[in-house]
CSV table of C-alpha atoms and ligand atoms in Angstrom, one decimal:
chain,number,residue,atom,x,y,z
A,1,UNK,CA,0.0,0.0,0.0
A,2,UNK,CA,1.2,3.5,-0.7
A,3,UNK,CA,1.6,5.7,2.3
A,4,UNK,CA,-1.3,8.0,2.8
A,5,UNK,CA,0.7,11.2,2.8
A,6,UNK,CA,2.1,10.2,-0.6
A,7,UNK,CA,-1.4,9.4,-1.8
A,8,UNK,CA,-2.7,12.8,-0.6
A,9,UNK,CA,0.1,14.6,-2.4
A,10,UNK,CA,-0.5,12.5,-5.5
A,11,UNK,CA,-4.2,13.4,-5.5
A,12,UNK,CA,-3.3,17.1,-5.2
A,13,UNK,CA,-0.7,16.9,-8.0
A,14,UNK,CA,-2.8,14.8,-10.3
A,15,UNK,CA,-4.6,17.9,-11.4
A,16,UNK,CA,-3.0,20.9,-12.9
A,17,UNK,CA,-3.2,23.6,-10.2
A,18,UNK,CA,-5.8,26.3,-10.6
A,19,UNK,CA,-5.5,30.0,-10.0
A,20,UNK,CA,-7.6,31.9,-7.4
A,21,UNK,CA,-9.8,33.4,-10.1
A,22,UNK,CA,-10.7,30.3,-12.1
A,23,UNK,CA,-13.8,29.5,-10.1
A,24,UNK,CA,-15.5,32.8,-10.9
A,25,UNK,CA,-15.0,32.3,-14.6
A,26,UNK,CA,-16.3,28.8,-14.4
A,27,UNK,CA,-19.3,30.0,-12.4
A,28,UNK,CA,-20.1,32.6,-15.0
A,29,UNK,CA,-19.9,30.0,-17.8
A,30,UNK,CA,-22.4,27.6,-16.1
A,31,UNK,CA,-25.1,26.2,-18.4
A,32,UNK,CA,-28.4,28.0,-18.0
A,33,UNK,CA,-30.8,26.5,-20.5
A,34,UNK,CA,-32.0,22.9,-21.3
A,35,UNK,CA,-31.1,23.6,-24.9
A,36,UNK,CA,-27.4,24.2,-24.1
A,37,UNK,CA,-27.5,21.2,-21.7
A,38,UNK,CA,-28.9,18.9,-24.4
A,39,UNK,CA,-26.3,20.1,-26.9
A,40,UNK,CA,-23.4,19.7,-24.5
A,41,UNK,CA,-24.5,16.2,-23.6
A,42,UNK,CA,-24.8,15.1,-27.3
A,43,UNK,CA,-28.6,14.8,-27.5
A,44,UNK,CA,-29.9,15.5,-31.0
A,45,UNK,CA,-32.8,17.4,-29.5
A,46,UNK,CA,-34.1,18.4,-26.1
A,47,UNK,CA,-35.7,15.4,-24.5
A,48,UNK,CA,-39.5,16.0,-24.3
A,49,UNK,CA,-39.7,15.9,-20.5
A,50,UNK,CA,-37.0,18.6,-19.9
A,51,UNK,CA,-38.3,22.2,-19.5
A,52,UNK,CA,-36.8,25.6,-18.7
A,53,UNK,CA,-38.0,26.4,-15.2
A,54,UNK,CA,-38.5,30.1,-14.7
A,55,UNK,CA,-38.8,30.3,-10.9
A,56,UNK,CA,-35.7,28.2,-10.2
A,57,UNK,CA,-33.8,28.2,-13.5
A,58,UNK,CA,-31.3,25.5,-14.5
A,59,UNK,CA,-27.7,26.2,-13.5
A,60,UNK,CA,-24.9,23.7,-14.0
A,61,UNK,CA,-21.2,24.5,-14.0
A,62,UNK,CA,-18.9,22.7,-16.5
A,63,UNK,CA,-16.7,20.7,-14.0
A,64,UNK,CA,-20.0,19.0,-12.9
A,65,UNK,CA,-21.2,18.5,-16.5
A,66,UNK,CA,-18.1,16.7,-17.4
A,67,UNK,CA,-19.0,13.9,-14.9
A,68,UNK,CA,-22.3,13.3,-16.6
A,69,UNK,CA,-22.5,10.4,-19.1
A,70,UNK,CA,-23.3,11.7,-22.5
A,71,UNK,CA,-26.7,10.8,-24.1
A,72,UNK,CA,-27.9,9.1,-20.9
A,73,UNK,CA,-31.1,10.7,-19.8
A,74,UNK,CA,-31.0,8.6,-16.6
A,75,UNK,CA,-27.6,9.6,-15.4
A,76,UNK,CA,-27.7,10.1,-11.6
A,77,UNK,CA,-25.9,13.4,-11.8
A,78,UNK,CA,-28.0,14.7,-14.6
A,79,UNK,CA,-31.2,13.9,-12.8
A,80,UNK,CA,-30.1,16.2,-9.9
A,81,UNK,CA,-29.8,19.3,-12.1
A,82,UNK,CA,-32.2,19.0,-15.1
A,83,UNK,CA,-35.6,20.5,-14.6
A,84,UNK,CA,-38.2,17.9,-15.6
A,85,UNK,CA,-41.8,18.5,-16.4
A,86,UNK,CA,-42.5,16.5,-13.2
A,87,UNK,CA,-41.7,19.6,-11.2
A,88,UNK,CA,-45.1,21.0,-12.1
A,89,UNK,CA,-46.8,18.1,-10.3
A,90,UNK,CA,-48.4,19.2,-7.0
A,91,UNK,CA,-49.3,17.0,-4.1
A,92,UNK,CA,-51.2,17.8,-0.9
A,93,UNK,CA,-48.3,16.8,1.4
A,94,UNK,CA,-45.9,19.1,-0.4
A,95,UNK,CA,-45.6,22.9,0.2
A,96,UNK,CA,-43.3,25.9,-0.4
A,97,UNK,CA,-41.9,25.9,3.2
A,98,UNK,CA,-42.3,22.4,4.6
A,99,UNK,CA,-39.8,23.1,7.4
A,100,UNK,CA,-41.5,26.3,8.5
A,101,UNK,CA,-38.1,28.0,8.2
A,102,UNK,CA,-39.3,31.5,8.2
A,103,UNK,CA,-40.6,30.9,11.8
A,104,UNK,CA,-37.1,30.2,13.0
A,105,UNK,CA,-35.5,33.4,12.0
A,106,UNK,CA,-33.9,35.0,15.1
A,107,UNK,CA,-32.5,38.0,13.2
A,108,UNK,CA,-32.1,38.9,9.6
A,109,UNK,CA,-30.0,36.1,8.0
A,110,UNK,CA,-30.0,33.9,11.1
A,111,UNK,CA,-32.0,30.8,11.8
A,112,UNK,CA,-32.0,29.0,15.2
A,113,UNK,CA,-33.8,25.7,15.6
A,114,UNK,CA,-31.4,23.9,17.9
A,115,UNK,CA,-29.6,24.7,21.2
A,116,UNK,CA,-26.1,26.2,21.1
A,117,UNK,CA,-25.9,26.5,17.4
A,118,UNK,CA,-27.2,28.9,14.8
A,119,UNK,CA,-27.3,28.8,11.0
A,120,UNK,CA,-26.3,31.9,9.0
A,121,UNK,CA,-27.7,32.5,5.5
A,122,UNK,CA,-24.3,33.8,4.4
A,123,UNK,CA,-24.9,34.1,0.7
A,124,UNK,CA,-28.1,34.3,-1.4
A,125,UNK,CA,-27.1,32.0,-4.2
A,126,UNK,CA,-25.7,28.6,-5.2
A,127,UNK,CA,-23.3,27.5,-7.9
A,128,UNK,CA,-25.8,24.8,-9.0
A,129,UNK,CA,-29.5,24.6,-8.7
A,130,UNK,CA,-30.3,21.2,-7.3
A,131,UNK,CA,-33.8,20.3,-8.3
A,132,UNK,CA,-34.8,18.7,-5.0
A,133,UNK,CA,-33.6,21.7,-2.9
A,134,UNK,CA,-35.7,22.4,0.1
A,135,UNK,CA,-34.7,26.1,-0.1
A,136,UNK,CA,-35.8,26.5,-3.7
A,137,UNK,CA,-38.5,28.9,-2.6
A,138,UNK,CA,-36.7,30.5,0.2
A,139,UNK,CA,-36.9,34.3,0.2
A,140,UNK,CA,-33.2,34.9,0.3
A,141,UNK,CA,-33.4,38.6,-0.3
A,142,UNK,CA,-35.4,39.1,2.9
A,143,UNK,CA,-33.0,37.0,5.0
A,144,UNK,CA,-29.5,37.4,3.7
A,145,UNK,CA,-26.5,38.9,5.5
A,146,UNK,CA,-25.7,42.3,4.0
A,147,UNK,CA,-23.8,43.9,6.9
A,148,UNK,CA,-22.1,41.1,8.8
A,149,UNK,CA,-20.9,43.3,11.7
A,150,UNK,CA,-24.4,44.5,12.5
A,151,UNK,CA,-26.4,41.4,11.6
A,152,UNK,CA,-24.1,38.9,13.4
A,153,UNK,CA,-24.2,41.0,16.6
A,154,UNK,CA,-26.8,38.8,18.1
A,155,UNK,CA,-24.3,35.9,18.1
A,156,UNK,CA,-21.9,38.1,19.9
A,157,UNK,CA,-24.6,39.0,22.4
A,158,UNK,CA,-25.7,35.4,23.1
A,159,UNK,CA,-23.1,33.4,25.1
A,160,UNK,CA,-25.0,30.2,24.7
A,161,UNK,CA,-24.0,30.0,21.0
A,162,UNK,CA,-21.0,27.7,20.6
A,163,UNK,CA,-21.3,26.9,17.0
A,164,UNK,CA,-22.1,28.9,13.9
A,165,UNK,CA,-23.1,27.2,10.7
A,166,UNK,CA,-22.4,29.1,7.6
A,167,UNK,CA,-25.0,28.0,5.1
A,168,UNK,CA,-27.0,29.6,2.4
A,169,UNK,CA,-27.4,29.4,-0.5
A,170,UNK,CA,-23.8,28.5,-0.4
A,171,UNK,CA,-21.4,30.4,1.8
A,172,UNK,CA,-18.5,29.8,-0.6
A,173,UNK,CA,-20.4,31.9,-3.2
A,174,UNK,CA,-19.0,34.9,-1.2
A,175,UNK,CA,-15.8,36.4,-2.5
A,176,UNK,CA,-12.7,35.5,-0.6
A,177,UNK,CA,-12.6,39.0,1.0
A,178,UNK,CA,-16.3,38.9,2.1
A,179,UNK,CA,-15.9,35.4,3.4
A,180,UNK,CA,-12.8,36.5,5.3
A,181,UNK,CA,-14.7,39.4,7.0
A,182,UNK,CA,-17.5,37.0,8.2
A,183,UNK,CA,-14.9,34.5,9.5
A,184,UNK,CA,-12.9,37.2,11.3
A,185,UNK,CA,-16.0,38.6,12.9
A,186,UNK,CA,-17.1,35.2,14.2
A,187,UNK,CA,-13.6,34.1,15.2
A,188,UNK,CA,-13.3,37.2,17.4
A,189,UNK,CA,-16.3,36.1,19.6
A,190,UNK,CA,-14.9,34.1,22.5
A,191,UNK,CA,-17.9,31.8,23.0
A,192,UNK,CA,-17.9,30.6,19.3
A,193,UNK,CA,-15.9,27.4,19.5
A,194,UNK,CA,-16.7,26.0,16.1
A,195,UNK,CA,-17.4,27.4,12.7
A,196,UNK,CA,-19.0,25.0,10.4
A,197,UNK,CA,-19.3,25.5,6.6
A,198,UNK,CA,-22.1,23.8,4.8
A,199,UNK,CA,-21.3,23.8,1.1
A,200,UNK,CA,-21.8,22.1,-2.2
A,201,UNK,CA,-19.4,24.4,-4.1
A,202,UNK,CA,-16.3,22.2,-4.0
A,203,UNK,CA,-18.5,19.4,-5.3
A,204,UNK,CA,-19.6,21.3,-8.4
A,205,UNK,CA,-16.6,23.7,-8.8
A,206,UNK,CA,-13.6,22.1,-6.9
A,207,UNK,CA,-11.5,25.1,-8.2
A,208,UNK,CA,-13.3,27.0,-5.3
A,209,UNK,CA,-10.6,25.6,-3.0
A,210,UNK,CA,-8.2,28.5,-3.7
A,211,UNK,CA,-4.9,29.1,-2.0
A,212,UNK,CA,-6.4,32.3,-0.5
A,213,UNK,CA,-9.3,30.3,1.0
A,214,UNK,CA,-7.1,27.7,2.4
A,215,UNK,CA,-4.9,30.3,4.0
A,216,UNK,CA,-7.8,32.1,5.7
A,217,UNK,CA,-9.3,28.9,7.0
A,218,UNK,CA,-5.9,28.0,8.4
A,219,UNK,CA,-5.8,31.3,10.3
A,220,UNK,CA,-9.1,30.8,12.2
A,221,UNK,CA,-8.6,30.1,15.9
A,222,UNK,CA,-12.0,28.4,16.4
A,223,UNK,CA,-12.3,24.8,15.1
A,224,UNK,CA,-13.3,24.9,11.4
A,225,UNK,CA,-15.2,21.9,9.9
A,226,UNK,CA,-16.8,21.5,6.6
A,227,UNK,CA,-20.0,19.6,5.7
A,228,UNK,CA,-20.1,18.8,2.0
A,229,UNK,CA,-23.1,17.7,0.0
A,230,UNK,CA,-22.4,14.7,-2.3
A,231,UNK,CA,-25.2,12.4,-3.3
A,232,UNK,CA,-23.4,10.0,-5.6
A,233,UNK,CA,-19.9,8.5,-6.0
A,234,UNK,CA,-19.8,9.7,-9.6
A,235,UNK,CA,-19.6,13.2,-8.3
A,236,UNK,CA,-16.0,12.6,-7.1
A,237,UNK,CA,-13.6,12.9,-10.0
A,238,UNK,CA,-9.8,13.7,-10.0
A,239,UNK,CA,-10.4,17.4,-9.6
A,240,UNK,CA,-12.8,16.9,-6.6
A,241,UNK,CA,-10.4,14.4,-5.1
A,242,UNK,CA,-7.7,17.0,-5.4
A,243,UNK,CA,-9.7,19.7,-3.6
A,244,UNK,CA,-10.6,17.2,-0.8
A,245,UNK,CA,-7.0,16.2,-0.4
A,246,UNK,CA,-6.0,19.8,0.0
A,247,UNK,CA,-8.5,20.4,2.8
A,248,UNK,CA,-7.5,17.1,4.5
A,249,UNK,CA,-3.9,18.2,4.3
A,250,UNK,CA,-4.9,21.5,6.0
A,251,UNK,CA,-6.3,19.4,8.9
A,252,UNK,CA,-9.9,20.3,8.3
A,253,UNK,CA,-12.5,17.6,9.3
A,254,UNK,CA,-14.8,17.0,6.4
A,255,UNK,CA,-18.2,15.4,6.7
A,256,UNK,CA,-20.9,14.7,4.1
A,257,UNK,CA,-24.7,15.0,4.0
A,258,UNK,CA,-26.8,13.5,1.2
A,259,UNK,CA,-30.4,13.4,0.4
A,260,UNK,CA,-32.0,10.1,-0.5
A,261,UNK,CA,-33.3,10.6,-4.0
A,262,UNK,CA,-35.4,8.4,-6.3
A,263,UNK,CA,-33.4,7.3,-9.4
A,264,UNK,CA,-30.3,9.1,-8.1
A,265,UNK,CA,-29.1,7.1,-5.1
A,266,UNK,CA,-32.0,4.9,-4.0
A,267,UNK,CA,-30.1,1.7,-4.1
A,268,UNK,CA,-27.8,-0.3,-1.8
A,269,UNK,CA,-25.0,-0.2,-4.4
A,270,UNK,CA,-25.2,3.5,-4.9
A,271,UNK,CA,-25.1,4.3,-1.2
A,272,UNK,CA,-22.4,1.8,-0.3
A,273,UNK,CA,-20.2,3.0,-3.1
A,274,UNK,CA,-20.8,6.7,-2.1
A,275,UNK,CA,-19.7,6.0,1.5
A,276,UNK,CA,-16.6,4.1,0.4
A,277,UNK,CA,-15.6,6.7,-2.1
A,278,UNK,CA,-16.1,9.5,0.4
A,279,UNK,CA,-13.9,7.7,2.9
A,280,UNK,CA,-11.2,7.1,0.3
A,281,UNK,CA,-11.2,10.9,-0.1
A,282,UNK,CA,-11.0,11.7,3.7
A,283,UNK,CA,-14.7,12.5,4.1
A,284,UNK,CA,-16.9,11.0,6.8
A,285,UNK,CA,-20.6,10.2,6.0
A,286,UNK,CA,-22.7,12.2,8.4
A,287,UNK,CA,-26.4,12.4,7.4
A,288,UNK,CA,-28.6,10.8,4.8
A,289,UNK,CA,-31.7,13.0,4.7
A,290,UNK,CA,-35.1,11.9,3.7
A,291,UNK,CA,-36.5,14.4,1.2
A,292,UNK,CA,-38.2,17.5,2.6
A,293,UNK,CA,-41.6,17.8,1.0
A,294,UNK,CA,-41.1,21.0,-0.9
A,295,UNK,CA,-43.3,21.8,-4.0
A,296,UNK,CA,-41.8,20.6,-7.3
A,297,UNK,CA,-39.8,17.7,-5.8
A,298,UNK,CA,-42.3,14.9,-5.3
A,299,UNK,CA,-40.8,12.8,-8.1
A,300,UNK,CA,-37.7,12.4,-5.9
A,301,UNK,CA,-39.4,10.9,-3.0
A,302,UNK,CA,-38.5,7.4,-2.0
A,303,UNK,CA,-41.3,5.5,-0.2
A,304,UNK,CA,-40.6,4.8,3.4
A,305,UNK,CA,-40.8,1.1,3.2
A,306,UNK,CA,-38.3,1.2,0.4
A,307,UNK,CA,-35.9,3.5,2.2
A,308,UNK,CA,-36.0,1.3,5.3
A,309,UNK,CA,-35.1,-1.8,3.3
A,310,UNK,CA,-32.3,-0.1,1.5
A,311,UNK,CA,-30.9,1.4,4.7
A,312,UNK,CA,-30.8,-1.9,6.6
A,313,UNK,CA,-28.9,-3.5,3.8
A,314,UNK,CA,-26.5,-0.6,3.7
A,315,UNK,CA,-26.0,-1.0,7.4
A,316,UNK,CA,-25.3,-4.7,6.9
A,317,UNK,CA,-22.6,-4.1,4.2
A,318,UNK,CA,-20.7,-1.2,5.7
A,319,UNK,CA,-18.6,-0.7,8.9
A,320,UNK,CA,-20.7,1.4,11.3
A,321,UNK,CA,-18.5,4.5,10.8
A,322,UNK,CA,-19.4,4.6,7.1
A,323,UNK,CA,-23.1,4.5,7.7
A,324,UNK,CA,-24.6,8.0,7.6
A,325,UNK,CA,-27.4,8.6,10.1
A,326,UNK,CA,-30.8,8.4,8.4
A,327,UNK,CA,-32.7,11.5,9.4
A,328,UNK,CA,-35.8,13.5,8.7
A,329,UNK,CA,-36.3,17.1,9.6
A,330,UNK,CA,-39.5,17.8,11.6
A,331,UNK,CA,-40.4,21.4,12.1
A,332,UNK,CA,-40.2,22.3,15.8
A,333,UNK,CA,-38.3,19.1,16.8
A,334,UNK,CA,-35.2,19.6,19.1
A,335,UNK,CA,-32.9,18.0,16.5
A,336,UNK,CA,-32.9,16.2,13.2
A,337,UNK,CA,-35.0,13.1,13.8
A,338,UNK,CA,-33.2,9.8,13.6
A,339,UNK,CA,-35.2,7.3,11.6
A,340,UNK,CA,-35.0,4.0,13.5
A,341,UNK,CA,-35.1,1.0,11.3
B,401,PLP,C1,-29.8,21.2,10.2
B,401,PLP,C2,-29.6,22.4,10.9
B,401,PLP,C3,-28.6,22.6,11.8
B,401,PLP,C4,-27.6,21.5,12.0
B,401,PLP,O1,-28.0,20.4,12.7
B,401,PLP,P1,-26.9,19.3,13.2
B,401,PLP,O2,-27.7,18.2,13.7
B,401,PLP,O3,-26.1,20.0,14.2
B,401,PLP,O4,-26.1,19.0,12.0
B,401,PLP,C5,-28.5,23.7,12.6
B,401,PLP,N1,-29.4,24.7,12.4
B,401,PLP,C6,-30.4,24.6,11.5
B,401,PLP,C7,-31.4,25.8,11.4
B,401,PLP,C8,-30.6,23.5,10.7
B,401,PLP,O5,-31.5,23.4,9.8
B,402,SF4,S1,-26.4,23.7,-3.2
B,402,SF4,FE1,-27.7,23.2,-1.5
B,402,SF4,S2,-28.9,25.0,-1.1
B,402,SF4,FE2,-28.0,25.2,-3.1
B,402,SF4,S3,-29.6,24.4,-4.6
B,402,SF4,FE3,-28.2,22.7,-4.0
B,402,SF4,S4,-29.2,21.7,-2.3
B,402,SF4,FE4,-30.1,23.8,-2.5
């Protein structure tokens, strides 16, 4: 076996290094119509069940597109990003704000549902528009952080808060200088022990792990941890591997949360392979979320009897530390609710 330090360096060096600006250019060049998507993937015409959504438009950056199999309408990565006609389907148990998030706002841009930790809507946008997103109808403009030093004051004033979760949207959509000012502000608060970053940006644009970002994370005195959002092993290619190896080398604990999605990862093989591939890349599986019932996503829902069956077989095949906790979010509950199988 190769030594793991060598393996990490090899993963980093396997990819030509990127400059600190590349991610912005890549973001600007993201595909924004089903016509461009179909052309890029080699379809002769736009498949009949794809449509251009107006309220939550398609957005897919190229590093992610490259991992999608050409001319395969069932590709598990494609299905996460392509708006299907199914999104128009409405169902009684689905709504615009199934988690009642607006009720948990404790200040502009800040949500608190659980003890000792708050979630900050750090940026109003994402690099990719995941079709199953529970925040697809979230009024970001009303909630986002515009002036960190004023808006984050409530965290400074509440000594019970030990952990701040930077979420969004995606916090890494902020420029390095804005991100630095948020980090510095939080890091100066003595009772903030941990700063957690919830992000999908390194999954879709691994070039976001810039030297400047790495440097600023290294300067934070509080413990920094990252929770990524991978749903399928095919989302990890050499570029992503390289970005994860950099973070690992910098000593940052990396976890992963996934959503159980019909036709994307609703099989024992897909979930086992995801956990194993994550661990090969220094990432610990954390949560496997059952879908939040937000309008436009009912075609992603996996029936509970099916999810239980898949999950018990995943438990049987993996060591305990590679089994993510199966959870559902219930508005008003004191924590994410563990689903006992
Ligand atoms: C999910 C969530 C958290 C994080 O919960 P953990 O169980 O600590 O991962 C914190 N705040 C809010 C508002 C959340 O939705
Ligand atoms: S990156 Fe996260 S918040 Fe953004 S669209 Fe995807 S699931 Fe939603």
